[in-house]
CSV table of C-alpha atoms in Angstrom, one decimal:
chain,number,residue,atom,x,y,z
A,1,MET,CA,22.3,16.4,-6.6
A,2,PRO,CA,19.2,16.6,-4.4
A,3,THR,CA,17.0,13.7,-3.4
A,4,GLY,CA,13.4,14.0,-4.7
A,5,TYR,CA,10.6,13.7,-2.2
A,6,TYR,CA,7.2,12.9,-3.6
A,7,THR,CA,4.0,13.2,-1.5
A,8,HIS,CA,0.5,14.6,-1.6
A,9,PRO,CA,-2.1,15.9,0.9
A,10,GLU,CA,-4.6,13.3,-0.3
A,11,PHE,CA,-2.5,10.6,1.2
A,12,GLN,CA,-3.6,11.7,4.7
A,13,ARG,CA,-7.3,11.7,3.8
A,14,HIS,CA,-7.3,8.0,3.0
A,15,GLU,CA,-8.1,6.0,6.1
A,16,MET,CA,-9.6,2.7,7.0
A,17,GLY,CA,-11.3,3.2,10.3
A,18,HIS,CA,-10.4,4.2,13.8
A,19,PHE,CA,-7.4,2.3,15.3
A,20,HIS,CA,-6.3,0.9,12.0
A,21,PRO,CA,-2.5,0.6,12.0
A,22,GLU,CA,-2.2,1.9,8.4
A,23,CYS,CA,-3.3,5.4,9.4
A,24,PRO,CA,-2.7,9.0,8.2
A,25,GLU,CA,-0.6,9.7,11.3
A,26,ARG,CA,2.2,7.6,9.8
A,27,LEU,CA,3.0,10.3,7.3
A,28,GLN,CA,2.8,13.0,9.9
A,29,ALA,CA,5.3,11.1,12.0
A,30,ILE,CA,7.7,11.1,9.1
A,31,GLU,CA,7.2,14.8,8.4
A,32,ASP,CA,7.8,15.6,12.1
A,33,HIS,CA,11.1,13.8,12.2
A,34,LEU,CA,12.3,15.4,8.9
A,35,ILE,CA,11.5,18.9,10.3
A,36,SER,CA,13.0,18.3,13.8
A,37,HIS,CA,16.3,16.9,12.4
A,38,GLY,CA,16.7,19.5,9.7
A,39,LEU,CA,16.2,17.2,6.6
A,40,ASP,CA,13.1,18.9,5.4
A,41,GLY,CA,15.0,21.7,3.6
A,42,LEU,CA,17.4,19.3,2.0
A,43,LEU,CA,14.9,17.4,0.0
A,44,GLU,CA,13.3,18.7,-3.2
A,45,ARG,CA,9.6,18.3,-2.8
A,46,ARG,CA,7.3,17.4,-5.6
A,47,GLU,CA,3.5,16.9,-5.5
A,48,ALA,CA,2.6,13.5,-6.8
A,49,PRO,CA,0.5,13.4,-10.0
A,50,PRO,CA,-2.1,10.7,-10.6
A,51,ALA,CA,-1.0,7.6,-12.5
A,52,THR,CA,-2.7,7.2,-15.8
A,53,ARG,CA,-4.9,4.3,-16.8
A,54,GLU,CA,-2.2,3.0,-19.1
A,55,GLN,CA,0.4,3.1,-16.3
A,56,LEU,CA,-1.8,1.2,-13.9
A,57,GLU,CA,-2.7,-1.4,-16.5
A,58,ARG,CA,1.0,-2.3,-17.1
A,59,VAL,CA,0.6,-4.2,-13.9
A,60,HIS,CA,-3.1,-4.5,-13.1
A,61,ARG,CA,-5.8,-6.1,-15.1
A,62,PRO,CA,-8.3,-3.6,-16.7
A,63,ASP,CA,-11.3,-5.4,-15.0
A,64,TYR,CA,-9.5,-5.0,-11.7
A,65,VAL,CA,-9.0,-1.3,-12.2
A,66,ASP,CA,-12.7,-1.0,-13.1
A,67,SER,CA,-13.7,-2.9,-10.0
A,68,LEU,CA,-11.8,-0.5,-7.7
A,69,GLU,CA,-13.4,2.4,-9.4
A,70,ARG,CA,-16.9,0.9,-8.9
A,71,ALA,CA,-16.1,0.0,-5.3
A,72,SER,CA,-15.1,3.5,-4.3
A,73,PRO,CA,-17.7,4.8,-1.8
A,74,ALA,CA,-19.2,8.3,-1.8
A,75,SER,CA,-19.2,8.1,2.0
A,76,GLY,CA,-18.4,5.6,4.7
A,77,TYR,CA,-16.3,2.6,4.0
A,78,HIS,CA,-16.3,-0.3,1.5
A,79,ALA,CA,-14.6,-3.4,2.9
A,80,ILE,CA,-12.3,-5.3,0.5
A,81,ASP,CA,-11.2,-7.8,3.1
A,82,PRO,CA,-11.1,-7.8,6.9
A,83,ASP,CA,-7.9,-5.6,6.9
A,84,THR,CA,-8.4,-3.5,3.8
A,85,SER,CA,-11.2,-1.0,3.1
A,86,MET,CA,-11.8,2.1,1.0
A,87,ASN,CA,-13.2,5.5,2.0
A,88,SER,CA,-14.1,8.3,-0.4
A,89,HIS,CA,-10.4,9.4,-0.7
A,90,THR,CA,-8.9,5.9,-1.1
A,91,LEU,CA,-9.1,5.6,-4.9
A,92,ALA,CA,-7.5,9.0,-5.4
A,93,ALA,CA,-4.8,8.4,-2.9
A,94,ALA,CA,-4.0,5.0,-4.4
A,95,THR,CA,-3.8,6.5,-7.9
A,96,LEU,CA,-1.6,9.3,-6.7
A,97,ALA,CA,0.7,6.9,-4.8
A,98,ALA,CA,1.3,5.0,-8.0
A,99,GLY,CA,1.7,8.2,-9.9
A,100,ALA,CA,4.3,9.4,-7.4
A,101,ALA,CA,6.4,6.3,-8.1
A,102,VAL,CA,6.1,6.8,-11.9
A,103,ALA,CA,6.9,10.5,-11.6
A,104,ALA,CA,9.9,9.8,-9.5
A,105,THR,CA,11.1,7.2,-12.0
A,106,ASP,CA,10.8,9.8,-14.8
A,107,ALA,CA,12.7,12.4,-12.8
A,108,VAL,CA,15.5,10.0,-11.8
A,109,ILE,CA,16.0,8.7,-15.3
A,110,ALA,CA,16.0,12.3,-16.7
A,111,GLY,CA,18.8,13.1,-14.3
A,112,GLU,CA,16.9,15.6,-12.2
A,113,PHE,CA,17.7,13.5,-9.1
A,114,GLU,CA,20.1,10.7,-8.4
A,115,ASN,CA,17.4,9.1,-6.2
A,116,ALA,CA,14.0,9.8,-4.9
A,117,PHE,CA,11.7,8.8,-2.0
A,118,CYS,CA,8.0,8.5,-2.3
A,119,CYS,CA,6.3,9.2,1.0
A,120,VAL,CA,3.0,7.6,0.1
A,121,ARG,CA,0.0,5.7,1.3
A,122,PRO,CA,-1.7,3.4,0.7
A,123,PRO,CA,1.3,1.1,0.4
A,124,GLY,CA,1.5,-1.3,-2.6
A,125,HIS,CA,3.5,-4.5,-2.4
A,126,HIS,CA,0.6,-6.8,-1.5
A,127,ALA,CA,-1.5,-5.6,-4.4
A,128,GLU,CA,-1.6,-8.4,-7.0
A,129,PRO,CA,-2.5,-7.8,-10.7
A,130,ASP,CA,-6.2,-8.6,-10.0
A,131,ARG,CA,-6.5,-8.3,-6.2
A,132,ALA,CA,-6.3,-5.7,-3.4
A,133,MET,CA,-5.2,-7.0,0.0
A,134,GLY,CA,-3.0,-6.3,2.9
A,135,PHE,CA,-3.8,-2.5,3.0
A,136,CYS,CA,-2.7,-2.2,-0.7
A,137,PHE,CA,-4.7,-1.3,-3.8
A,138,TYR,CA,-2.2,-0.6,-6.6
A,139,ASN,CA,1.3,-1.9,-6.6
A,140,ASN,CA,3.3,1.3,-6.6
A,141,VAL,CA,6.8,-0.2,-7.0
A,142,ALA,CA,5.7,-2.7,-9.6
A,143,ILE,CA,4.0,0.0,-11.7
A,144,ALA,CA,7.1,2.2,-11.5
A,145,ALA,CA,9.5,-0.7,-12.4
A,146,ARG,CA,7.3,-1.7,-15.4
A,147,HIS,CA,7.2,2.0,-16.5
A,148,ALA,CA,11.0,2.1,-16.5
A,149,LEU,CA,11.1,-0.9,-18.7
A,150,ARG,CA,8.3,0.0,-21.1
A,151,ALA,CA,8.4,3.8,-21.3
A,152,HIS,CA,12.2,4.3,-20.9
A,153,GLY,CA,13.5,1.2,-22.5
A,154,LEU,CA,15.6,0.0,-19.6
A,155,GLU,CA,16.6,-3.7,-19.9
A,156,ARG,CA,17.2,-4.7,-16.3
A,157,VAL,CA,15.7,-3.4,-13.1
A,158,ALA,CA,15.9,-4.7,-9.5
A,159,ILE,CA,13.3,-4.5,-6.8
A,160,ILE,CA,14.5,-4.7,-3.2
A,161,ASP,CA,11.9,-5.3,-0.5
A,162,PHE,CA,12.8,-5.3,3.2
A,163,ASP,CA,9.3,-5.1,4.6
A,164,VAL,CA,8.5,-7.6,7.4
A,165,HIS,CA,5.8,-9.1,5.1
A,166,HIS,CA,6.5,-10.8,1.8
A,167,GLY,CA,5.7,-8.7,-1.3
A,168,ASN,CA,3.4,-11.2,-2.8
A,169,GLY,CA,1.9,-8.7,-5.3
A,170,THR,CA,5.3,-7.7,-6.6
A,171,GLU,CA,6.2,-11.4,-7.0
A,172,ALA,CA,2.9,-12.1,-8.8
A,173,ALA,CA,3.6,-9.2,-11.3
A,174,PHE,CA,7.2,-10.3,-12.1
A,175,ARG,CA,7.5,-14.0,-11.5
A,176,GLY,CA,9.7,-15.4,-14.3
A,177,ASP,CA,10.4,-12.0,-15.9
A,178,GLU,CA,14.0,-12.0,-16.9
A,179,GLN,CA,14.2,-8.2,-17.0
A,180,VAL,CA,13.4,-8.0,-13.2
A,181,MET,CA,15.2,-9.3,-10.2
A,182,MET,CA,13.4,-9.2,-6.9
A,183,CYS,CA,15.3,-9.5,-3.7
A,184,SER,CA,13.4,-9.7,-0.4
A,185,ILE,CA,13.6,-10.6,3.2
A,186,PHE,CA,10.5,-11.3,5.3
A,187,GLN,CA,9.4,-12.9,8.5
A,188,HIS,CA,8.3,-16.5,8.0
A,189,PRO,CA,5.8,-18.0,8.8
A,190,PHE,CA,3.8,-14.8,8.6
A,191,TYR,CA,1.2,-13.0,6.5
A,192,PRO,CA,0.7,-13.3,3.6
A,193,TYR,CA,2.1,-16.8,3.9
A,194,SER,CA,3.8,-16.8,0.5
A,195,GLY,CA,7.3,-16.5,-1.0
A,196,THR,CA,8.7,-19.8,-0.1
A,197,GLU,CA,7.5,-22.2,-2.7
A,198,HIS,CA,7.7,-22.6,-6.5
A,199,LEU,CA,10.2,-19.7,-6.8
A,200,ALA,CA,11.1,-18.4,-10.2
A,201,PRO,CA,14.9,-17.9,-10.9
A,202,ASN,CA,14.5,-14.1,-10.7
A,203,MET,CA,13.0,-14.2,-7.2
A,204,VAL,CA,15.6,-14.0,-4.4
A,205,ASN,CA,13.3,-14.5,-1.4
A,206,ILE,CA,14.9,-15.0,1.9
A,207,PRO,CA,12.5,-16.0,4.7
A,208,LEU,CA,13.7,-15.3,8.2
A,209,PRO,CA,12.4,-16.6,11.5
A,210,ALA,CA,10.8,-14.3,14.1
A,211,TYR,CA,13.2,-12.3,16.2
A,212,SER,CA,15.9,-12.3,13.6
A,213,ASN,CA,18.1,-9.3,14.2
A,214,GLY,CA,20.1,-6.9,12.1
A,215,MET,CA,23.2,-9.1,11.9
A,216,ALA,CA,21.1,-11.9,10.3
A,217,VAL,CA,19.8,-9.5,7.7
A,218,ARG,CA,23.2,-8.0,7.0
A,219,GLU,CA,24.5,-11.5,6.4
A,220,VAL,CA,21.7,-12.1,3.9
A,221,VAL,CA,22.5,-8.9,2.1
A,222,GLU,CA,26.2,-9.6,1.9
A,223,THR,CA,26.2,-13.2,1.0
A,224,ILE,CA,23.0,-13.6,-1.1
A,225,TRP,CA,21.6,-10.3,-2.3
A,226,LEU,CA,24.7,-8.5,-3.4
A,227,PRO,CA,26.3,-11.4,-5.3
A,228,ARG,CA,23.0,-12.0,-7.2
A,229,LEU,CA,22.5,-8.3,-7.9
A,230,ASN,CA,26.1,-7.7,-9.0
A,231,GLU,CA,25.7,-10.6,-11.4
A,232,PHE,CA,22.4,-9.2,-12.7
A,233,ARG,CA,23.8,-5.6,-13.1
A,234,PRO,CA,20.5,-3.7,-12.8
A,235,GLN,CA,20.2,-0.4,-14.6
A,236,MET,CA,17.9,1.0,-11.9
A,237,LEU,CA,16.9,0.0,-8.3
A,238,PHE,CA,13.4,0.2,-6.8
A,239,ILE,CA,13.0,-0.2,-3.1
A,240,SER,CA,9.8,-1.4,-1.3
A,241,ALA,CA,10.8,0.4,1.9
A,242,GLY,CA,8.8,-1.2,4.6
A,243,PHE,CA,10.0,-0.4,8.2
A,244,ASP,CA,7.8,-2.8,10.1
A,245,ALA,CA,10.7,-5.2,10.7
A,246,HIS,CA,11.8,-2.7,13.4
A,247,ARG,CA,12.1,-4.2,16.8
A,248,GLU,CA,9.5,-1.7,18.2
A,249,ASP,CA,6.9,-2.5,15.6
A,250,ASP,CA,4.1,-4.7,16.9
A,251,LEU,CA,2.9,-5.9,13.5
A,252,GLY,CA,6.0,-8.1,13.2
A,253,GLN,CA,8.4,-9.9,15.4
A,254,MET,CA,11.8,-8.9,13.9
A,255,GLY,CA,14.7,-7.1,15.5
A,256,LEU,CA,15.9,-4.4,13.1
A,257,VAL,CA,16.9,-0.9,14.2
A,258,GLU,CA,17.5,2.4,12.4
A,259,GLN,CA,21.2,1.6,12.0
A,260,ASP,CA,20.3,-1.5,10.1
A,261,TYR,CA,18.1,0.4,7.7
A,262,ALA,CA,20.9,2.9,7.1
A,263,TRP,CA,23.4,0.1,6.4
A,264,ILE,CA,21.1,-1.6,4.0
A,265,THR,CA,20.4,1.7,2.2
A,266,GLY,CA,24.1,2.3,2.0
A,267,GLN,CA,24.8,-1.0,0.4
A,268,LEU,CA,22.0,-0.4,-2.2
A,269,VAL,CA,23.4,3.1,-3.0
A,270,ASP,CA,26.8,1.7,-3.6
A,271,LEU,CA,25.3,-1.0,-5.8
A,272,ALA,CA,23.3,1.6,-7.8
A,273,ARG,CA,26.5,3.7,-8.2
A,274,THR,CA,28.3,0.7,-9.6
A,275,HIS,CA,25.7,-0.5,-12.1
A,276,ALA,CA,22.8,2.0,-12.4
A,277,GLN,CA,24.2,5.5,-12.4
A,278,GLY,CA,23.1,5.8,-8.8
A,279,ARG,CA,19.4,5.6,-9.9
A,280,ILE,CA,17.1,4.6,-7.0
A,281,VAL,CA,13.4,5.1,-6.4
A,282,SER,CA,12.3,4.1,-2.9
A,283,CYS,CA,8.6,3.9,-2.0
A,284,LEU,CA,7.2,3.6,1.5
A,285,GLU,CA,5.5,0.4,2.4
A,286,GLY,CA,4.9,-0.7,6.0
A,287,GLY,CA,5.9,0.6,9.4
A,288,TYR,CA,3.3,1.1,12.1
A,289,ASN,CA,5.1,2.2,15.3
A,290,LEU,CA,5.0,5.9,14.6
A,291,SER,CA,8.2,6.8,16.4
A,292,ALA,CA,10.2,3.9,15.0
A,293,LEU,CA,8.8,4.7,11.5
A,294,GLY,CA,9.9,8.3,11.7
A,295,ARG,CA,13.4,7.4,12.9
A,296,SER,CA,13.8,4.7,10.3
A,297,VAL,CA,12.7,6.8,7.4
A,298,LEU,CA,15.0,9.5,8.6
A,299,ALA,CA,17.9,7.1,8.7
A,300,HIS,CA,17.0,5.9,5.2
A,301,LEU,CA,16.8,9.4,3.8
A,302,LYS,CA,20.0,10.5,5.4
A,303,VAL,CA,21.9,7.9,3.4
A,304,LEU,CA,20.1,8.7,0.2
A,305,LEU,CA,21.1,12.3,0.7
A,306,GLU,CA,24.6,11.9,1.9
A,307,ARG,CA,26.0,9.2,-0.3
């Protein structure tokens, strides 16, 4: 069964200014690695549709969605915060990124794919129900997970986040929700300086010090994540696939390499096969060193394809 691959040309038109690390070249780096390593023809490509207002509002407040629509500039940039801004393509790209995650969820649940990867930008895991931040506008993974629960009637889903930054927006959306388990690792102390206090029982947050390497992460996965996830028995897995914990990425100070991302992905594929009929939807989050990002996504996709 092929792996679905969701993307859209609009994702490369969203940009937040010269020299911003969350840049259109990120997706081109991924495409270049897929082509040069022969994976391009193995993926089943789908063009992302826009998320509907109903789908967005399963996670985001209506007044917040309205505010983004009002803020969208006809030209130039509209600054949300010092790191996050909109150009004339941002709103469409964000709506399509959320729509990619929803469409991938529909296709995986329908049995068209065992798993799918959403090669999207802007990323999503910092977007809170009523706030854009950290390069994020709509929380793609949270919207997809809520869609699986509400539209498809699933009872338990898991969200796994291995970005170097804590997914504060995802936690805000699901804190205390017994239908969702979120497992995350992240560098601490580090932006957005969250995820370590007042944890709900469904939040399995593991802060790690700077310069932690792959062995430290593998120990977390084996001794903490997997026991909790096996006990939870998720019916579908969603991955916030951030690759900025790579040792070559200057936006973090962690020590992961491609082999670590492949190993983590393999553990999650095995878990999904045990409890969730293999169902995984993975969405791109961070990763800003272009070469490391391309190599890491390649390693991630190879496992999704081969397992």
